Amino acid sequence: MAVGSDIVTPELVGKHQFDELLDPSFDATHYAHELVRSRDTMELKADKISSIMTDLSATSSSLDARMRATVLGTHEQILEQVLGVASVDVTLEQVEDQVREIKQYMHALRTKIRVPYEQALEYTRQARNLQLATRHVRATSKFMQLVRRLAVQIPESGGRPDYALAALTLVDIERLVDTSDLCGIDVVDRALATEVTPRRQQTANEANEMLVGGMRRQHQSDVGSGLQILFNLGIISNAVDTRIQASIAALHTIITGRIDPRALHIGVREHNARATAIDGRDMVGIDTILWTRQEDMIDAVLASGLEVRVLERVLQRKRDVLRVDARVDASYLDVVASKLGDRVLALWWTKVVDTIAREIHASCDESSVVRQILTNNYPRLVQLFLPRLEPLLAARLGGVTSVRDLQSSVASVLISDEDTGCAGDVDLAQSPNVRYSDWGMRVLWTRLLSVFEAEYVNKAASRMDDSVSRCFPAPPPAGLVDAQSTWAQRHNTKSDELQAVSTVPNRKLVASVVRSVGTELEMAKSDARLCTMVARAATRAISSFVATTKDRLLSVMDNPRVVDPCAATAHPMTRSVIGLINCVEALRVGISELCQPADQPLTAPAQSVLCTCRDELQTFIDAQSDVLLDAADRAISQALLDVDNSSLWSHAEHALQWLQTQVLEPLDPRRSSRVHTMTDSYLTLFVHTVCVTMPLTETAKLRLASELPQLEFACSQAASTMGVRVTGDAYKSVRQMRPLLFMTSRELAQVLGERSAEWSSVSELDLLNHVVCRVATEEEAACVPHELLGCSRREWLGCVAGSEFVESTDVCRNKEMLHLWDTRNLSASCRAVVCECLKRMLKHKLADDLVALIQAALSMK
């Protein structure tokens, strides 16, 4: 048999293990068979069986004792629970009796309350029905009163109808019929059919007639009366929308097919067929018919637009002041705009512009001749709309405005000042009150004018580029170049001269560039936006001219002989460089004249663009002319600084002659300030050179005395070429050097001691250097300046004359002169070196007049 796990006790588990016997799948028969079949001896098997049986018997006895103890222990508890259940049954019976009594009481109470309640409901229902009947009677009575009032306000015969009050009465009738269910009442239905509906239709027709007539006559009072009636009727938005659509439809009929290419050709044939002049002067072309018909279109648009503008003005002024629930600040225009989505004139103008643009673009797509006429005459196309449509487009004059403009303080981003290039108060000369930022003009430009404007600007830029291209034609083919070389050899002409001729553009062609730019600006002058765009295109064309000129200058200046002032003969290509610079100068002069025309000035943005271009040209001219002036300046300065060369003047004279004849005379740009500075520096340098010339023999004095007036004359000639006179301290010092050279030591000492105003133009350093050279010449063996100072002649020249003689300002490298030299004050350092030299000369035995001369020089202030 199977033994359950609930009979296992701790005592048994401690002694034996009954896991196998307690297994739910334990089979006693199978267990006995297995025990018998085991290989143990019979004695062992008998002992094992006996042991198991003994354990099982003990376990059974233990379980019986435990069950008996459990039953005895729980008997008292079970008896107590049975008694508790009996008492609960008694209590439940008592509660059931009480609930039954309560139900009987509630039934009786419900009977006493229900009957009066049902009677009250019945009375309430009867009162509600009576109230509804009274309300219908009252509504019917009020309806009949309103109908009688309407009959008085709009009499059938005789009397003057008051449509404004009648409209209010009609609105009250409609509101009463809508709020009160009067359908099915014979008197109401009959009154609606015979009295109300005909008079409502009559009032609406009269209001529409007043509105249409007032718009046509520009009579704001009639328009206001009609709008008041329509507003009272509650159909003002629909009526205004109907008027706008009718106006647009009428214009659509006028515009559609008006400028169709076939219609234009038919118009040309019909007009020319009626021409009677023998010479044909009264015959016209397609462009005349095109512009005439477009003018007729714009006139029709203006007439219709003025009517719509009157309508919008009256809508904006009228306000509903009769209704209690109406906003005081809300105008009729606000009501209509909220229903239609935008202001009346803005809606009308947008659709009209779409119609015009669609017609013009269709005509241009079908005929290239029409497109070419409109593109080439874009300023006239703009003038076709303005000033004709200025009353409609000028926002400041009550023209087209949009709700989007009112919602934002910044104009719409369709066209900004940066895009238009217009920042001034006037964008269009013919219409100063119209701005491109106005809503109407933005719509017109975006949907129609922008395409033709872009094409016009591109054509204007192409014309200006063509004028620039004619100045620099393409190089000839190789065969033509060989033929030119052969012709030059036959006629003893240098190839450089031919190249010089072909390098520089013709002055007439350069002038044609300026004329082309001026013509384009003159045509676009009335439109600030267009003028600015043309000015930018002109700037690009001129920039290409300058770029080509710069390339040619670089190719010419690759040859160093072109800008060599010291060459034996001037190179022919030097004149080509001057010619190219003069061409750019001619452009600059022309652009300067265009910046401020005498008759009518350009717009501020266009002037700004041209002035920037002019300044860039001036910068280019200065940079290229400085190349030539710098070359001449270096050559002349180097020749004047070569104090050890007795023929210094011949080199300087040659360079000055090259500067005057090859550069300044043919150069058109006025470089007066630069030339004046150059001539002053030459005179100053030559005075320094004269003062440091040593030995200062009689021959040297005569040579220097003859070169001084020659230098003065050469500088005066060069300066006069630029319209400058050579004056100033440098000029005076040159004039005073000649008598200074031939003074005796005693006379020179007297001049130094007095130092009158007559000699103030000669610098103190030059006078000290002259004294040193004079003493060194007379005492040649003992008073050589650089030997006294222990330095080379080159170092001495740098120390006494400054940085003009050497490349580095740190000219003093001798240890004995380091305490005298201060790189921060070059003039004081030079004077200290010269004074030190004079002091060391005094240590030698000199003649009395030389000693007096040195002492006068040292005491000079």
Short mmCIF file of N, CA and C in Angstrom, two decimals, residues 733 736 740 747-768 831 856-857 859-861:
data_model
loop_
_atom_site.label_atom_id
_atom_site.label_comp_id
_atom_site.label_asym_id
_atom_site.label_seq_id
_atom_site.Cartn_x
_atom_site.Cartn_y
_atom_site.Cartn_z
N SER A 733 67.54 127.06 -49.85
CA SER A 733 68.88 126.59 -49.47
C SER A 733 69.74 126.37 -50.71
N GLN A 736 71.05 129.69 -51.84
CA GLN A 736 72.05 130.28 -50.96
C GLN A 736 73.37 129.52 -50.94
N LEU A 740 77.66 130.78 -50.73
CA LEU A 740 78.32 130.19 -49.58
C LEU A 740 79.61 129.49 -49.98
N GLU A 747 84.70 135.35 -43.86
CA GLU A 747 83.31 135.71 -44.17
C GLU A 747 82.33 134.62 -43.69
N LEU A 748 82.75 133.38 -43.85
CA LEU A 748 81.87 132.28 -43.42
C LEU A 748 81.71 132.27 -41.89
N ALA A 749 82.85 132.58 -41.18
CA ALA A 749 82.78 132.64 -39.71
C ALA A 749 81.85 133.75 -39.28
N GLN A 750 81.88 134.88 -40.00
CA GLN A 750 80.99 135.99 -39.66
C GLN A 750 79.51 135.59 -39.89
N VAL A 751 79.25 134.86 -40.99
CA VAL A 751 77.87 134.41 -41.27
C VAL A 751 77.39 133.46 -40.18
N LEU A 752 78.32 132.55 -39.77
CA LEU A 752 77.91 131.60 -38.74
C LEU A 752 77.69 132.29 -37.40
N GLY A 753 78.49 133.31 -37.12
CA GLY A 753 78.32 134.01 -35.87
C GLY A 753 77.03 134.80 -35.81
N GLU A 754 76.71 135.45 -36.91
CA GLU A 754 75.47 136.23 -36.93
C GLU A 754 74.22 135.35 -37.13
N ARG A 755 74.30 134.42 -38.06
CA ARG A 755 73.20 133.49 -38.41
C ARG A 755 71.88 134.26 -38.55
N SER A 756 71.93 135.18 -39.52
CA SER A 756 70.77 136.03 -39.74
C SER A 756 69.66 135.23 -40.43
N ALA A 757 68.50 135.89 -40.56
CA ALA A 757 67.35 135.22 -41.19
C ALA A 757 67.60 134.92 -42.65
N GLU A 758 68.57 135.64 -43.26
CA GLU A 758 68.89 135.42 -44.65
C GLU A 758 69.40 134.00 -44.88
N TRP A 759 70.06 133.43 -43.87
CA TRP A 759 70.67 132.09 -44.01
C TRP A 759 69.91 131.04 -43.18
N SER A 760 68.72 131.38 -42.75
CA SER A 760 67.98 130.43 -41.90
C SER A 760 67.50 129.21 -42.67
N SER A 761 67.37 129.30 -44.02
CA SER A 761 66.87 128.16 -44.79
C SER A 761 67.89 127.03 -44.86
N VAL A 762 69.22 127.37 -44.73
CA VAL A 762 70.25 126.33 -44.75
C VAL A 762 70.30 125.71 -43.35
N SER A 763 70.21 124.38 -43.30
CA SER A 763 70.16 123.71 -42.01
C SER A 763 71.49 123.82 -41.29
N GLU A 764 71.44 123.74 -39.97
CA GLU A 764 72.65 123.83 -39.14
C GLU A 764 73.61 122.69 -39.44
N LEU A 765 73.08 121.50 -39.67
CA LEU A 765 73.94 120.34 -39.95
C LEU A 765 74.69 120.53 -41.27
N ASP A 766 74.02 121.08 -42.30
CA ASP A 766 74.70 121.33 -43.57
C ASP A 766 75.82 122.35 -43.39
N LEU A 767 75.59 123.39 -42.61
CA LEU A 767 76.64 124.39 -42.39
C LEU A 767 77.83 123.77 -41.65
N LEU A 768 77.57 122.93 -40.64
CA LEU A 768 78.66 122.28 -39.91
C LEU A 768 79.45 121.36 -40.84
N ARG A 831 74.73 115.80 -35.41
CA ARG A 831 75.35 117.05 -34.97
C ARG A 831 76.45 116.78 -33.95
N ALA A 856 83.32 129.54 -34.37
CA ALA A 856 82.01 130.10 -34.73
C ALA A 856 81.00 128.98 -35.01
N ALA A 857 81.49 127.90 -35.63
CA ALA A 857 80.59 126.78 -35.92
C ALA A 857 80.14 126.09 -34.64
N SER A 859 79.96 127.39 -31.68
CA SER A 859 79.11 128.27 -30.87
C SER A 859 77.77 128.57 -31.53
N MET A 860 77.56 128.03 -32.70
CA MET A 860 76.32 128.31 -33.42
C MET A 860 75.15 127.61 -32.73
N LYS A 861 74.03 128.31 -32.60
CA LYS A 861 72.86 127.77 -31.94
C LYS A 861 71.75 127.61 -32.96
#
